[in-house]
Structures are given as C-alpha cells and as structure tokens.
PDB file of C-alpha atoms in Angstrom:
ATOM      1  CA  MET A  19     -40.679 -48.177  55.460  1.00 85.00           C
ATOM      2  CA  ILE A  20     -42.301 -49.769  52.394  1.00 91.00           C
ATOM      3  CA  PHE A  21     -45.888 -50.901  52.776  1.00 91.00           C
ATOM      4  CA  VAL A  22     -48.211 -52.650  50.342  1.00 96.00           C
ATOM      5  CA  LYS A  23     -51.996 -52.505  50.116  1.00 96.00           C
ATOM      6  CA  ASN A  24     -54.690 -53.562  47.678  1.00 97.00           C
ATOM      7  CA  THR A  25     -55.806 -51.109  45.035  1.00 97.00           C
ATOM      8  CA  PRO A  26     -59.466 -50.070  45.516  1.00 96.00           C
ATOM      9  CA  ASN A  27     -60.826 -52.535  42.942  1.00 97.00           C
ATOM     10  CA  TYR A  28     -58.317 -55.316  43.621  1.00 97.00           C
ATOM     11  CA  ALA A  29     -56.630 -55.042  40.227  1.00 97.00           C
ATOM     12  CA  GLY A  30     -53.298 -55.131  41.982  1.00 98.00           C
ATOM     13  CA  VAL A  31     -51.255 -53.728  44.819  1.00 97.00           C
ATOM     14  CA  THR A  32     -50.115 -50.236  45.690  1.00 97.00           C
ATOM     15  CA  ILE A  33     -46.486 -50.076  46.824  1.00 97.00           C
ATOM     16  CA  CYS A  34     -45.923 -47.011  49.016  1.00 95.00           C
ATOM     17  CA  GLY A  35     -42.984 -45.390  50.733  1.00 94.00           C
ATOM     18  CA  ASP A  36     -41.255 -42.099  51.271  1.00 91.00           C
ATOM     19  CA  HIS A  37     -38.662 -40.891  48.779  1.00 93.00           C
ATOM     20  CA  GLN A  38     -35.788 -42.591  50.580  1.00 94.00           C
ATOM     21  CA  ASP A  39     -37.652 -45.906  50.908  1.00 95.00           C
ATOM     22  CA  ILE A  40     -38.619 -45.956  47.230  1.00 96.00           C
ATOM     23  CA  GLU A  41     -35.101 -45.083  46.137  1.00 97.00           C
ATOM     24  CA  GLU A  42     -33.653 -47.800  48.364  1.00 97.00           C
ATOM     25  CA  LEU A  43     -36.087 -50.357  46.923  1.00 98.00           C
ATOM     26  CA  TYR A  44     -35.332 -49.250  43.371  1.00 97.00           C
ATOM     27  CA  ASP A  45     -31.575 -49.663  43.932  1.00 97.00           C
ATOM     28  CA  ALA A  46     -32.022 -53.043  45.656  1.00 97.00           C
ATOM     29  CA  LEU A  47     -34.165 -54.508  42.875  1.00 98.00           C
ATOM     30  CA  HIS A  48     -31.703 -53.329  40.244  1.00 95.00           C
ATOM     31  CA  ASP A  49     -28.850 -54.795  42.250  1.00 95.00           C
ATOM     32  CA  ILE A  50     -30.480 -58.172  42.919  1.00 96.00           C
ATOM     33  CA  VAL A  51     -31.279 -58.882  39.237  1.00 95.00           C
ATOM     34  CA  SER A  52     -27.685 -58.015  38.317  1.00 90.00           C
ATOM     35  CA  ASP A  53     -26.638 -57.684  34.676  1.00 90.00           C
ATOM     36  CA  GLU A  54     -28.342 -59.564  31.868  1.00 87.00           C
ATOM     37  CA  GLU A  55     -25.289 -61.718  31.149  1.00 89.00           C
ATOM     38  CA  ASP A  56     -24.998 -62.850  34.792  1.00 91.00           C
ATOM     39  CA  TYR A  57     -28.064 -65.097  34.596  1.00 92.00           C
ATOM     40  CA  PRO A  58     -28.872 -65.867  30.929  1.00 91.00           C
ATOM     41  CA  SER A  59     -31.761 -68.191  31.801  1.00 92.00           C
ATOM     42  CA  TYR A  60     -33.496 -65.366  33.665  1.00 94.00           C
ATOM     43  CA  VAL A  61     -33.495 -62.696  30.964  1.00 93.00           C
ATOM     44  CA  SER A  62     -37.299 -62.647  30.622  1.00 94.00           C
ATOM     45  CA  SER A  63     -37.922 -62.814  34.368  1.00 95.00           C
ATOM     46  CA  ARG A  64     -35.364 -60.049  34.951  1.00 95.00           C
ATOM     47  CA  ILE A  65     -37.316 -57.779  32.591  1.00 95.00           C
ATOM     48  CA  ARG A  66     -40.450 -58.166  34.737  1.00 97.00           C
ATOM     49  CA  VAL A  67     -38.587 -57.029  37.854  1.00 97.00           C
ATOM     50  CA  LEU A  68     -37.130 -54.121  35.903  1.00 97.00           C
ATOM     51  CA  GLY A  69     -40.704 -53.232  34.920  1.00 97.00           C
ATOM     52  CA  VAL A  70     -41.412 -52.568  38.605  1.00 97.00           C
ATOM     53  CA  CYS A  71     -38.170 -50.571  38.767  1.00 97.00           C
ATOM     54  CA  TYR A  72     -39.364 -48.471  35.842  1.00 97.00           C
ATOM     55  CA  ASP A  73     -42.465 -47.410  37.778  1.00 96.00           C
ATOM     56  CA  LEU A  74     -40.420 -46.801  40.934  1.00 97.00           C
ATOM     57  CA  ARG A  75     -38.086 -44.513  38.997  1.00 96.00           C
ATOM     58  CA  HIS A  76     -41.042 -42.558  37.627  1.00 95.00           C
ATOM     59  CA  ALA A  77     -42.462 -42.278  41.140  1.00 94.00           C
ATOM     60  CA  LEU A  78     -39.162 -40.737  42.244  1.00 94.00           C
ATOM     61  CA  MET A  79     -39.457 -38.295  39.352  1.00 91.00           C
ATOM     62  CA  GLY A  80     -42.952 -37.299  40.485  1.00 84.00           C
ATOM     63  CA  ASP A  81     -44.750 -39.045  37.617  1.00 81.00           C
ATOM     64  CA  ARG A  82     -46.832 -41.384  39.777  1.00 80.00           C
ATOM     65  CA  GLU A  83     -49.397 -40.986  42.566  1.00 83.00           C
ATOM     66  CA  ILE A  84     -48.631 -39.246  45.854  1.00 81.00           C
ATOM     67  CA  ILE A  85     -50.553 -40.164  49.005  1.00 79.00           C
ATOM     68  CA  PHE A  86     -50.669 -38.573  52.449  1.00 72.00           C
ATOM     69  CA  VAL A  87     -50.427 -40.832  55.498  1.00 71.00           C
ATOM     70  CA  ASP A  88     -51.162 -39.863  59.115  1.00 68.00           C
ATOM     71  CA  ASN A  89     -47.952 -39.816  61.146  1.00 62.00           C
ATOM     72  CA  GLY A  90     -49.528 -39.687  64.606  1.00 57.00           C
ATOM     73  CA  MET A  91     -48.707 -36.051  65.295  1.00 51.00           C
ATOM     74  CA  ASP A  92     -51.666 -34.084  66.615  1.00 55.00           C
ATOM     75  CA  GLU A  93     -52.034 -30.705  68.334  1.00 61.00           C
ATOM     76  CA  ASP A  94     -51.485 -32.102  71.843  1.00 59.00           C
ATOM     77  CA  LYS A  95     -48.256 -33.852  70.870  1.00 53.00           C
ATOM     78  CA  MET A  96     -46.975 -30.736  69.148  1.00 50.00           C
ATOM     79  CA  LYS A  97     -47.588 -28.740  72.329  1.00 56.00           C
ATOM     80  CA  LYS A  98     -45.817 -31.325  74.490  1.00 58.00           C
ATOM     81  CA  THR A  99     -42.787 -31.435  72.197  1.00 59.00           C
ATOM     82  CA  SER A 100     -42.855 -27.698  71.449  1.00 56.00           C
ATOM     83  CA  MET A 101     -42.692 -28.532  67.778  1.00 60.00           C
ATOM     84  CA  ILE A 102     -44.882 -27.661  64.838  1.00 54.00           C
ATOM     85  CA  THR A 103     -44.849 -30.453  62.301  1.00 56.00           C
ATOM     86  CA  PRO A 104     -47.137 -31.706  59.502  1.00 60.00           C
ATOM     87  CA  GLY A 105     -49.778 -34.209  60.595  1.00 59.00           C
ATOM     88  CA  LYS A 106     -49.226 -36.347  57.515  1.00 73.00           C
ATOM     89  CA  ASN A 107     -46.232 -37.817  55.706  1.00 76.00           C
ATOM     90  CA  VAL A 108     -45.928 -37.660  51.931  1.00 81.00           C
ATOM     91  CA  TYR A 109     -45.583 -41.096  50.349  1.00 89.00           C
ATOM     92  CA  LEU A 110     -44.835 -41.994  46.756  1.00 94.00           C
ATOM     93  CA  SER A 111     -46.751 -44.925  45.297  1.00 95.00           C
ATOM     94  CA  ILE A 112     -47.006 -47.198  42.282  1.00 97.00           C
ATOM     95  CA  GLU A 113     -49.551 -49.825  41.236  1.00 97.00           C
ATOM     96  CA  VAL A 114     -48.656 -53.343  40.084  1.00 98.00           C
ATOM     97  CA  LEU A 115     -51.185 -55.849  38.747  1.00 98.00           C
ATOM     98  CA  TRP A 116     -51.705 -58.841  41.054  1.00 98.00           C
ATOM     99  CA  PRO A 117     -50.505 -61.547  38.614  1.00 98.00           C
ATOM    100  CA  GLU A 118     -47.414 -59.438  37.870  1.00 98.00           C
ATOM    101  CA  MET A 119     -46.700 -58.891  41.555  1.00 98.00           C
ATOM    102  CA  LEU A 120     -47.134 -62.576  42.368  1.00 96.00           C
ATOM    103  CA  PHE A 121     -44.645 -63.508  39.658  1.00 96.00           C
ATOM    104  CA  VAL A 122     -42.140 -60.883  40.816  1.00 97.00           C
ATOM    105  CA  GLN A 123     -42.605 -62.178  44.361  1.00 94.00           C
ATOM    106  CA  MET A 124     -41.545 -65.647  43.195  1.00 93.00           C
ATOM    107  CA  VAL A 125     -38.708 -64.689  40.889  1.00 94.00           C
ATOM    108  CA  LEU A 126     -37.096 -62.554  43.586  1.00 95.00           C
ATOM    109  CA  ASN A 127     -36.598 -65.771  45.567  1.00 92.00           C
ATOM    110  CA  ASP A 128     -34.535 -67.129  42.695  1.00 93.00           C
ATOM    111  CA  PHE A 129     -32.466 -63.980  42.330  1.00 94.00           C
ATOM    112  CA  ILE A 130     -31.709 -63.913  46.059  1.00 93.00           C
ATOM    113  CA  LEU A 131     -30.487 -67.514  46.004  1.00 90.00           C
ATOM    114  CA  LEU A 132     -28.506 -66.946  42.808  1.00 92.00           C
ATOM    115  CA  ASN A 133     -26.823 -63.913  44.353  1.00 90.00           C
ATOM    116  CA  GLN A 134     -25.977 -65.816  47.509  1.00 88.00           C
ATOM    117  CA  ARG A 135     -24.387 -68.606  45.479  1.00 86.00           C
ATOM    118  CA  LYS A 136     -22.611 -66.619  42.782  1.00 81.00           C
ATOM    119  CA  LYS A 137     -21.746 -63.418  44.648  1.00 79.00           C
ATOM    120  CA  ARG A 138     -21.626 -65.009  48.092  1.00 80.00           C
ATOM    121  CA  ARG A 139     -23.839 -62.359  49.635  1.00 81.00           C
ATOM    122  CA  PRO A 140     -24.442 -62.985  53.355  1.00 79.00           C
ATOM    123  CA  LEU A 141     -27.998 -63.334  54.671  1.00 76.00           C
ATOM    124  CA  TRP A 142     -27.769 -59.882  56.278  1.00 83.00           C
ATOM    125  CA  ASP A 143     -26.740 -58.195  53.022  1.00 91.00           C
ATOM    126  CA  LYS A 144     -28.523 -54.825  52.704  1.00 94.00           C
ATOM    127  CA  THR A 145     -29.834 -55.534  49.200  1.00 95.00           C
ATOM    128  CA  ILE A 146     -31.301 -58.889  50.234  1.00 94.00           C
ATOM    129  CA  ALA A 147     -32.815 -57.384  53.382  1.00 95.00           C
ATOM    130  CA  THR A 148     -34.506 -54.635  51.358  1.00 96.00           C
ATOM    131  CA  VAL A 149     -35.912 -57.115  48.826  1.00 97.00           C
ATOM    132  CA  ARG A 150     -37.142 -59.367  51.626  1.00 95.00           C
ATOM    133  CA  LYS A 151     -38.939 -56.385  53.186  1.00 96.00           C
ATOM    134  CA  LEU A 152     -40.862 -55.917  49.957  1.00 97.00           C
ATOM    135  CA  GLN A 153     -41.726 -59.615  49.841  1.00 95.00           C
ATOM    136  CA  ALA A 154     -42.849 -59.510  53.472  1.00 95.00           C
ATOM    137  CA  ALA A 155     -45.072 -56.509  52.762  1.00 97.00           C
ATOM    138  CA  VAL A 156     -46.648 -58.276  49.776  1.00 96.00           C
ATOM    139  CA  ALA A 157     -47.177 -61.420  51.869  1.00 95.00           C
ATOM    140  CA  ASP A 158     -48.824 -59.350  54.608  1.00 96.00           C
ATOM    141  CA  CYS A 159     -51.163 -57.798  52.044  1.00 97.00           C
ATOM    142  CA  LEU A 160     -52.045 -61.279  50.775  1.00 95.00           C
ATOM    143  CA  LYS A 161     -52.728 -62.458  54.317  1.00 95.00           C
ATOM    144  CA  GLN A 162     -55.222 -59.644  54.791  1.00 95.00           C
ATOM    145  CA  THR A 163     -56.895 -60.325  51.436  1.00 96.00           C
ATOM    146  CA  VAL A 164     -57.478 -64.074  51.177  1.00 95.00           C
ATOM    147  CA  SER A 165     -58.668 -66.670  53.664  1.00 93.00           C
ATOM    148  CA  GLU A 166     -56.212 -68.177  56.143  1.00 94.00           C
ATOM    149  CA  ALA A 167     -56.333 -71.566  54.392  1.00 93.00           C
ATOM    150  CA  ALA A 168     -55.780 -69.992  50.959  1.00 93.00           C
ATOM    151  CA  TYR A 169     -52.902 -67.914  52.317  1.00 93.00           C
ATOM    152  CA  LYS A 170     -51.151 -70.979  53.729  1.00 90.00           C
ATOM    153  CA  ARG A 171     -51.519 -72.807  50.403  1.00 89.00           C
ATOM    154  CA  MET A 172     -50.083 -69.842  48.523  1.00 88.00           C
ATOM    155  CA  ILE A 173     -47.149 -69.492  50.895  1.00 85.00           C
ATOM    156  CA  ASN A 174     -46.373 -73.205  50.649  1.00 84.00           C
ATOM    157  CA  SER A 175     -46.416 -73.186  46.856  1.00 82.00           C
ATOM    158  CA  MET A 176     -44.776 -69.807  46.215  1.00 79.00           C
ATOM    159  CA  ILE A 177     -42.153 -69.719  48.950  1.00 72.00           C
ATOM    160  CA  ARG A 178     -41.493 -73.064  50.583  1.00 64.00           C
ATOM    161  CA  ASP A 179     -42.033 -75.297  47.561  1.00 59.00           C
ATOM    162  CA  TYR A 180     -41.733 -72.665  44.841  1.00 58.00           C
ATOM    163  CA  PRO A 181     -40.484 -73.738  41.421  1.00 64.00           C
ATOM    164  CA  TRP A 182     -37.430 -72.169  39.858  1.00 79.00           C
ATOM    165  CA  VAL A 183     -38.591 -69.846  37.105  1.00 86.00           C
ATOM    166  CA  ASP A 184     -35.567 -69.950  34.824  1.00 89.00           C
ATOM    167  CA  TYR A 185     -36.500 -69.865  31.136  1.00 91.00           C
ATOM    168  CA  TYR A 186     -40.036 -68.920  32.158  1.00 94.00           C
ATOM    169  CA  ALA A 187     -42.266 -67.950  29.226  1.00 95.00           C
ATOM    170  CA  THR A 188     -43.355 -64.603  30.634  1.00 96.00           C
ATOM    171  CA  GLN A 189     -45.761 -64.122  27.719  1.00 96.00           C
ATOM    172  CA  TYR A 190     -48.088 -66.281  29.811  1.00 97.00           C
ATOM    173  CA  LEU A 191     -47.959 -63.584  32.471  1.00 97.00           C
ATOM    174  CA  ASP A 192     -49.321 -61.072  29.948  1.00 97.00           C
ATOM    175  CA  ILE A 193     -52.247 -63.412  29.305  1.00 97.00           C
ATOM    176  CA  LEU A 194     -53.006 -63.699  33.028  1.00 98.00           C
ATOM    177  CA  ASN A 195     -52.625 -59.947  33.532  1.00 98.00           C
ATOM    178  CA  CYS A 196     -55.110 -59.105  30.788  1.00 97.00           C
ATOM    179  CA  ARG A 197     -57.516 -61.804  31.946  1.00 96.00           C
ATOM    180  CA  PHE A 198     -57.369 -60.388  35.467  1.00 98.00           C
ATOM    181  CA  ILE A 199     -57.947 -56.807  34.260  1.00 97.00           C
ATOM    182  CA  ASP A 200     -61.162 -57.905  32.524  1.00 96.00           C
ATOM    183  CA  MET A 201     -62.657 -59.217  35.774  1.00 97.00           C
ATOM    184  CA  ASP A 202     -64.863 -57.170  38.068  1.00 96.00           C
ATOM    185  CA  ARG A 203     -63.848 -56.250  41.606  1.00 96.00           C
ATOM    186  CA  GLU A 204     -65.281 -59.290  43.400  1.00 96.00           C
ATOM    187  CA  LYS A 205     -64.041 -61.753  40.817  1.00 97.00           C
ATOM    188  CA  ARG A 206     -60.560 -60.285  41.006  1.00 97.00           C
ATOM    189  CA  LYS A 207     -60.455 -60.777  44.756  1.00 96.00           C
ATOM    190  CA  LYS A 208     -61.572 -64.397  44.420  1.00 95.00           C
ATOM    191  CA  ASN A 209     -59.081 -65.104  41.620  1.00 96.00           C
ATOM    192  CA  ILE A 210     -55.865 -63.885  43.265  1.00 96.00           C
ATOM    193  CA  THR A 211     -55.190 -67.391  44.588  1.00 94.00           C
ATOM    194  CA  ILE A 212     -56.043 -68.907  41.201  1.00 95.00           C
ATOM    195  CA  MET A 213     -53.550 -66.590  39.477  1.00 95.00           C
ATOM    196  CA  ALA A 214     -50.852 -67.749  41.898  1.00 93.00           C
ATOM    197  CA  LYS A 215     -51.749 -71.375  41.226  1.00 92.00           C
ATOM    198  CA  ARG A 216     -51.522 -70.894  37.452  1.00 93.00           C
ATOM    199  CA  LEU A 217     -48.103 -69.265  37.765  1.00 93.00           C
ATOM    200  CA  VAL A 218     -46.697 -71.931  40.075  1.00 91.00           C
ATOM    201  CA  GLU A 219     -48.146 -75.059  38.484  1.00 89.00           C
ATOM    202  CA  GLN A 220     -47.028 -74.219  34.945  1.00 90.00           C
ATOM    203  CA  GLY A 221     -49.857 -76.475  33.774  1.00 91.00           C
ATOM    204  CA  GLN A 222     -51.246 -77.365  30.356  1.00 95.00           C
ATOM    205  CA  GLU A 223     -52.218 -73.826  29.367  1.00 96.00           C
ATOM    206  CA  TYR A 224     -48.772 -72.511  30.285  1.00 95.00           C
ATOM    207  CA  GLN A 225     -47.042 -75.358  28.448  1.00 96.00           C
ATOM    208  CA  GLU A 226     -49.063 -74.650  25.298  1.00 96.00           C
ATOM    209  CA  VAL A 227     -48.135 -70.964  25.430  1.00 95.00           C
ATOM    210  CA  ARG A 228     -44.490 -71.871  25.978  1.00 95.00           C
ATOM    211  CA  ARG A 229     -44.459 -74.265  22.998  1.00 95.00           C
ATOM    212  CA  ASP A 230     -46.089 -71.650  20.760  1.00 95.00           C
ATOM    213  CA  VAL A 231     -43.625 -68.975  21.850  1.00 94.00           C
ATOM    214  CA  MET A 232     -40.625 -71.217  21.259  1.00 94.00           C
ATOM    215  CA  ALA A 233     -41.942 -72.289  17.860  1.00 94.00           C
ATOM    216  CA  ALA A 234     -42.510 -68.658  16.848  1.00 94.00           C
ATOM    217  CA  ALA A 235     -38.981 -67.760  17.968  1.00 93.00           C
ATOM    218  CA  ARG A 236     -37.547 -70.555  15.818  1.00 94.00           C
ATOM    219  CA  ASN A 237     -39.651 -69.539  12.807  1.00 92.00           C
ATOM    220  CA  HIS A 238     -38.581 -65.901  13.079  1.00 90.00           C
ATOM    221  CA  ASN A 239     -35.030 -66.761  14.084  1.00 92.00           C
ATOM    222  CA  CYS A 240     -35.170 -64.474  17.101  1.00 91.00           C
ATOM    223  CA  SER A 241     -35.061 -64.603  20.875  1.00 89.00           C
ATOM    224  CA  VAL A 242     -38.159 -65.803  22.720  1.00 89.00           C
ATOM    225  CA  ASP A 243     -38.102 -62.441  24.502  1.00 87.00           C
ATOM    226  CA  ASN A 244     -39.012 -60.759  21.208  1.00 88.00           C
ATOM    227  CA  ILE A 245     -42.202 -62.795  20.773  1.00 89.00           C
ATOM    228  CA  ARG A 246     -45.487 -61.203  21.787  1.00 89.00           C
ATOM    229  CA  VAL A 247     -48.754 -63.053  22.351  1.00 89.00           C
ATOM    230  CA  ASN A 248     -52.101 -61.799  21.099  1.00 86.00           C
ATOM    231  CA  THR A 249     -52.990 -59.715  24.143  1.00 90.00           C
ATOM    232  CA  GLU A 250     -53.510 -56.006  24.490  1.00 90.00           C
ATOM    233  CA  TYR A 251     -53.383 -54.019  27.706  1.00 94.00           C
ATOM    234  CA  PRO A 252     -56.072 -51.326  28.003  1.00 94.00           C
ATOM    235  CA  GLU A 253     -54.999 -47.695  28.105  1.00 92.00           C
ATOM    236  CA  GLU A 254     -56.850 -47.274  31.403  1.00 93.00           C
ATOM    237  CA  ILE A 255     -57.029 -49.852  34.183  1.00 95.00           C
ATOM    238  CA  ASP A 256     -59.832 -49.811  36.737  1.00 96.00           C
ATOM    239  CA  TRP A 257     -57.494 -50.114  39.682  1.00 96.00           C
TER     240      TRP A 257
END
C-alpha cells in the first residue's frame, strides 16, 4: 500500500511503499502517460510525471531513502502465532516538492480521462486504480495538513472544477518550486494552498511566463520544452 506524508519541513511529500507497491506505481504512471506521440499537447506535462517515475526507479534500485514502519507484530503476537517475524516493514521512499506534486496530481486527472477516451480503459482498469490510489493518498495528506475550508477549496478547484493542463508552460512550475524551497517551514505550510491556486488559476504571472517562453521558442526556433527560465534548484533541499 502506498502512503504519503509531509516531509519534516513541509518542502514536499514523502511517497512510501514496499518494493512491490513502488514498482506497481512506477509501471502505472508510465502506462498512464503513454507514449509522447499519443498526446502531443501534453509533452511538457508528461515529462513532470516521468520525473516522479525517475525517482521511483532509483528508489527501486536502492538509491533513495529507506524507512522502517511498525507492522503491529509484537512478542505476544509472535507467541500466539508461533512465528518469529520482524517488528517493522521496510519501505522505500521518495520526496517530491509540494508544487510539483500538486501539478502531477492535476495532470493525472487529464491522463486518466484521455486514456478512458482514446484507449477505452474501464473505470476498474488496474493502471487507473493504482494512479487513483496515489491521488487519494496525496489528498489525504493534504486533508491532514491544511484547514478543512482550505482543503475543500483545493479539492473543488483541482479535482471537481480542475482545468485541463494541455500545452501547460511547465517552466512556471520551476518558478513555484524554487520559490517554495526558499520559504521557511511555517511559510511553506501556509503557502501550500496558494501554490495550488497559482497552478489552477493560470493567472497574470503564469500568462507572462507562458508568453515569454513561447517568444523565446520562436526566436530560437525550438520547442517550448527546450526553453529554461532563470531559476536554479539548490543542490541540497531542506526537506
């Protein structure tokens, strides 16, 4: 079972699961975003989901954090069952910045609907069910982090009334990520809802970034996906 919790300093979320869970999630995310040519208007958004897959793959290779989780087995239960078992399960984990995770949460809605329409996947499709489990875990983490009123607003905007994110200028996401990293712990916690609002509204700041990115792509005669904004991720993040 995949579960999601806040990182200690609210920089993002920690996605945890045993080896089988992580591998299943990795395969499902790869499957749901399909091939690049299947959804040309989602090339940039697809890359952000594959960024999560990249970390999941490294977790499977043992290149990410390992955590130990109590499994409920104690000495009394071992005696009753005549079994000797570990008292903790080994879980693999990765960290994802909150703005990044919020965007992935939204874009997965699009990919699920696109798959249902184009590939006629049923609602009980295993890939869709696995992706929905991740979204549910992220939503549960949000519910435990922000106020009830803020949570309801976020759910309404991101899930019920969410905008399609085709042709999204994901360079704006890099700006929000770096801005969020620079905040302290308390400010991060207070700004999770604001990050979601910025992503959903696609307001003036986003539109300016999008215009600049498109203009730069025309000037350099290249894809918008090759344009980078003037942001720099730190080598170390205070998770």
